[in-house]
């Protein structure tokens, strides 16, 4: 009987993780995995903020002032997105929302990047 206890416990844990969506909104492991992958992606794609902000600033102003302002703003957002990614990877065991919005640099390319949505 003692040999079956570890097997039974393993089965309970495996089936508990794969609960249907009707039983749980989103499992702990999927939230943690999503936060880790989002953070990892933001660490390595933060440089995408520079062309994103150059295009955005050029569309809002003109093609002479836009690249300069976009380069400065994009550099600051690169640092912010990369730092947010590091923070998300380190704190991935705590299932909170990501600090940066939009979630990835390539999603909602025309939306200005903002920070601070973690504790809302």
XYZ file of N, CA and C in Angstrom:
360
model
N 0.814 -1.191 0.000
C 0.000 0.000 0.000
C 0.862 1.262 0.000
N 1.987 1.226 0.712
C 2.858 2.396 0.781
C 3.468 2.735 -0.577
N 3.609 1.746 -1.445
C 4.179 1.988 -2.770
C 3.191 2.705 -3.682
N 1.906 2.612 -3.414
C 0.888 3.241 -4.246
C 0.641 4.699 -3.875
N 1.030 5.117 -2.684
C 0.791 6.491 -2.254
C 1.495 7.519 -3.146
N 2.786 7.338 -3.483
C 3.417 8.329 -4.378
C 2.762 8.362 -5.759
N 2.372 7.208 -6.272
C 1.706 7.155 -7.568
C 0.356 7.861 -7.512
N -0.399 7.630 -6.451
C -1.700 8.276 -6.303
C -1.539 9.788 -6.176
N -0.559 10.230 -5.417
C -0.327 11.663 -5.243
C 0.089 12.299 -6.571
N 0.906 11.632 -7.327
C 1.316 12.136 -8.640
C 0.118 12.272 -9.569
N -0.751 11.286 -9.580
C -1.942 11.347 -10.429
C -2.866 12.489 -10.015
N -3.026 12.691 -8.715
C -3.866 13.786 -8.231
C -3.297 15.123 -8.686
N -1.984 15.293 -8.560
C -1.359 16.553 -8.968
C -1.441 16.763 -10.476
N -1.214 15.723 -11.249
C -1.258 15.849 -12.708
C -2.664 16.218 -13.177
N -3.679 15.552 -12.650
C -5.040 15.855 -13.073
C -5.541 17.168 -12.484
N -4.988 17.575 -11.364
C -5.358 18.860 -10.774
C -4.849 20.028 -11.597
N -3.694 19.867 -12.209
C -3.133 20.926 -13.053
C -3.950 21.075 -14.327
N -4.459 19.990 -14.847
C -5.217 20.004 -16.099
C -6.714 20.077 -15.855
N -7.125 20.912 -14.930
C -8.553 21.073 -14.639
C -9.240 21.771 -15.806
N -10.471 21.434 -16.090
C -11.192 22.102 -17.176
C -11.393 23.589 -16.892
N -11.617 24.343 -17.933
C -11.777 25.790 -17.797
C -12.989 26.156 -16.952
N -13.978 25.291 -16.898
C -15.157 25.595 -16.098
C -14.854 25.557 -14.597
N -13.828 24.816 -14.200
C -13.494 24.711 -12.787
C -12.584 25.846 -12.319
N -11.744 26.321 -13.182
C -10.816 27.391 -12.795
C -10.681 28.360 -13.959
N -10.612 29.647 -13.623
C -10.500 30.651 -14.674
C -9.188 30.485 -15.435
N -8.096 30.474 -14.713
C -6.788 30.257 -15.320
C -5.897 29.659 -14.240
N -5.206 28.587 -14.566
C -4.428 27.911 -13.540
C -3.195 28.718 -13.158
N -2.696 28.414 -11.985
C -1.497 29.082 -11.474
C -0.330 28.900 -12.432
N -0.151 27.677 -12.929
C 0.988 27.383 -13.793
C 0.899 28.109 -15.130
N -0.296 28.278 -15.657
C -0.419 29.011 -16.919
C -0.161 30.501 -16.709
N -0.581 31.051 -15.558
C -0.303 32.457 -15.263
C 1.191 32.689 -15.080
N 1.843 31.789 -14.350
C 3.281 31.914 -14.124
C 4.040 31.752 -15.432
N 3.659 30.771 -16.221
C 4.327 30.560 -17.505
C 4.136 31.728 -18.456
N 2.938 32.284 -18.477
C 2.662 33.431 -19.338
C 3.488 34.644 -18.909
N 3.582 34.864 -17.608
C 4.356 36.010 -17.113
C 5.844 35.828 -17.413
N 6.353 34.606 -17.256
C 7.756 34.346 -17.548
C 8.056 34.560 -19.033
N 7.210 34.015 -19.898
C 7.440 34.153 -21.335
C 7.286 35.600 -21.806
N 6.334 36.327 -21.236
C 6.179 37.737 -21.566
C 7.413 38.523 -21.161
N 7.905 38.273 -19.952
C 9.112 38.949 -19.485
C 10.317 38.617 -20.337
N 10.465 37.349 -20.681
C 11.587 36.915 -21.515
C 11.525 37.582 -22.893
N 10.336 37.638 -23.468
C 10.179 38.283 -24.773
C 10.479 39.772 -24.684
N 10.051 40.433 -23.615
C 10.291 41.862 -23.476
C 11.762 42.182 -23.236
N 12.497 41.273 -22.622
C 13.933 41.501 -22.445
C 14.622 41.580 -23.805
N 14.288 40.654 -24.688
C 15.008 40.553 -25.949
C 14.390 41.328 -27.105
N 13.184 41.832 -26.948
C 12.577 42.600 -28.032
C 12.364 44.060 -27.655
N 12.952 44.484 -26.551
C 12.812 45.870 -26.117
C 13.353 46.864 -27.131
N 14.345 46.449 -27.906
C 14.904 47.332 -28.929
C 13.890 47.696 -30.008
N 12.832 46.936 -30.111
C 11.783 47.247 -31.074
C 11.032 48.533 -30.748
N 11.229 49.041 -29.543
C 10.599 50.306 -29.165
C 11.175 51.480 -29.960
N 12.427 51.386 -30.384
C 13.042 52.509 -31.100
C 12.364 52.739 -32.450
N 12.288 51.735 -33.337
C 11.582 52.011 -34.598
C 10.099 52.300 -34.402
N 9.487 51.662 -33.408
C 8.071 51.915 -33.120
C 7.858 53.385 -32.783
N 8.714 53.958 -31.941
C 8.555 55.345 -31.534
C 8.987 56.322 -32.618
N 9.933 55.941 -33.455
C 10.305 56.802 -34.585
C 9.130 56.936 -35.545
N 8.483 55.830 -35.850
C 7.321 55.863 -36.743
C 6.181 56.651 -36.104
N 5.943 56.405 -34.835
C 4.851 57.091 -34.133
C 5.101 58.597 -34.065
N 6.324 58.996 -33.715
C 6.632 60.428 -33.621
C 6.607 61.085 -35.000
N 7.036 60.377 -36.018
C 7.000 60.927 -37.373
C 5.567 61.122 -37.852
N 4.683 60.199 -37.498
C 3.279 60.336 -37.880
C 2.595 61.476 -37.135
N 3.009 61.716 -35.880
C 2.369 62.767 -35.090
C 2.908 64.161 -35.411
N 4.176 64.247 -35.798
C 4.754 65.565 -36.083
C 5.069 65.668 -37.564
N 6.332 65.525 -37.914
C 6.729 65.502 -39.325
C 7.957 64.617 -39.467
N 8.439 64.485 -40.689
C 9.530 63.554 -40.952
C 10.912 64.149 -40.680
N 10.976 65.344 -40.152
C 12.260 65.934 -39.774
C 12.432 65.864 -38.254
N 11.429 66.275 -37.509
C 11.502 66.273 -36.048
C 11.199 64.871 -35.489
N 10.347 64.126 -36.138
C 9.912 62.818 -35.657
C 11.019 61.821 -35.366
N 11.971 61.624 -36.282
C 13.023 60.644 -35.995
C 13.873 60.983 -34.772
N 14.155 62.265 -34.556
C 14.966 62.635 -33.399
C 14.202 62.397 -32.102
N 12.984 62.897 -32.035
C 12.163 62.682 -30.841
C 11.829 61.218 -30.639
N 11.569 60.507 -31.726
C 11.263 59.082 -31.642
C 12.447 58.264 -31.159
N 13.661 58.669 -31.573
C 14.866 57.973 -31.127
C 15.048 58.141 -29.618
N 14.854 59.345 -29.128
C 15.005 59.602 -27.685
C 13.916 58.871 -26.901
N 12.678 59.035 -27.337
C 11.563 58.375 -26.651
C 11.681 56.860 -26.753
N 12.082 56.349 -27.909
C 12.240 54.909 -28.096
C 13.341 54.324 -27.227
N 14.427 55.079 -27.038
C 15.506 54.613 -26.175
C 15.026 54.496 -24.731
N 14.257 55.481 -24.288
C 13.718 55.425 -22.923
C 12.736 54.263 -22.762
N 11.897 54.055 -23.763
C 10.951 52.934 -23.692
C 11.663 51.590 -23.814
N 12.793 51.545 -24.534
C 13.586 50.323 -24.602
C 14.084 49.951 -23.213
N 14.605 50.936 -22.502
C 15.079 50.683 -21.140
C 13.928 50.256 -20.228
N 12.775 50.915 -20.374
C 11.622 50.570 -19.552
C 11.087 49.183 -19.840
N 10.973 48.817 -21.115
C 10.446 47.496 -21.479
C 11.421 46.397 -21.063
N 12.710 46.638 -21.231
C 13.702 45.640 -20.838
C 13.710 45.454 -19.321
N 13.658 46.554 -18.569
C 13.609 46.463 -17.107
C 12.328 45.772 -16.650
N 11.225 46.064 -17.313
C 9.967 45.398 -16.993
C 10.061 43.901 -17.267
N 10.732 43.530 -18.347
C 10.931 42.114 -18.660
C 11.764 41.406 -17.613
N 12.829 42.058 -17.151
C 13.660 41.474 -16.094
C 12.830 41.302 -14.820
N 12.046 42.317 -14.483
C 11.183 42.260 -13.303
C 10.171 41.122 -13.424
N 9.583 40.956 -14.603
C 8.592 39.895 -14.808
C 9.222 38.507 -14.704
N 10.425 38.343 -15.222
C 11.089 37.040 -15.140
C 11.430 36.718 -13.687
N 11.944 37.704 -12.954
C 12.331 37.464 -11.563
C 11.105 37.174 -10.694
N 10.025 37.910 -10.924
C 8.827 37.742 -10.091
C 7.792 36.826 -10.730
N 8.189 36.002 -11.677
C 7.224 35.136 -12.359
C 6.517 34.143 -11.439
N 7.097 33.702 -10.317
C 6.313 32.829 -9.429
C 5.120 33.521 -8.776
N 5.085 34.844 -8.822
C 3.947 35.597 -8.281
C 3.066 35.985 -9.467
N 1.916 35.370 -9.628
C 1.111 35.586 -10.834
C 0.361 36.923 -10.827
N 1.033 37.976 -11.267
C 0.410 39.286 -11.433
C 0.449 39.652 -12.904
N -0.221 40.744 -13.238
C -0.180 41.222 -14.613
C 1.181 41.829 -14.901
N 1.527 41.888 -16.159
C 2.781 42.507 -16.559
C 2.706 44.017 -16.350
N 3.839 44.644 -16.072
C 3.868 46.083 -15.829
C 3.662 46.889 -17.105
N 4.107 46.367 -18.219
C 4.121 47.124 -19.459
C 2.854 46.856 -20.272
N 2.356 47.880 -20.894
C 1.158 47.775 -21.736
C 1.418 48.501 -23.040
N 1.292 47.969 -24.186
C 0.813 46.643 -24.552
C 1.798 45.551 -24.138
N 1.293 44.349 -24.068
C 2.036 43.219 -23.526
C 3.337 42.955 -24.277
N 3.305 43.055 -25.589
C 4.493 42.854 -26.428
C 4.702 44.089 -27.286
N 5.943 44.309 -27.723
C 6.249 45.498 -28.516
C 5.559 45.451 -29.883
N 5.345 44.272 -30.421
C 4.753 44.154 -31.751
C 3.231 44.165 -31.730
N 2.632 44.000 -30.558
C 1.173 44.059 -30.513
C 0.734 45.501 -30.295
N -0.275 45.904 -30.992
C -0.783 47.281 -30.944
C 0.363 48.267 -31.197
N 0.938 48.143 -32.374
C 2.140 48.903 -32.717
C 1.914 50.412 -32.694
N 0.683 50.860 -32.891
C 0.410 52.296 -32.903
C 0.039 52.852 -31.524
N -0.012 51.991 -30.503
C -0.351 52.418 -29.145
C 0.923 52.808 -28.384
N 0.874 53.915 -27.658
C 2.017 54.351 -26.876
C 2.209 53.409 -25.685
N 3.446 53.028 -25.428
C 3.761 52.130 -24.334
C 3.558 52.838 -22.996
N 2.934 52.137 -22.063
C 2.731 52.679 -20.720
C 3.123 51.612 -19.691
N 3.341 52.054 -18.480
C 3.810 51.172 -17.419
C 2.951 51.356 -16.186
N 2.915 50.330 -15.338
C 2.252 50.465 -14.055
C 0.947 49.723 -13.912
N 0.606 48.780 -14.774
C -0.647 48.059 -14.657
C -0.584 46.833 -13.776
N 0.497 46.635 -13.038
C 0.672 45.409 -12.262
C -0.320 45.279 -11.132
N -0.563 46.331 -10.387
C -1.345 46.234 -9.168
C -2.760 46.770 -9.312
N -3.274 46.843 -10.545
C -4.631 47.325 -10.765
C -5.618 46.212 -10.606
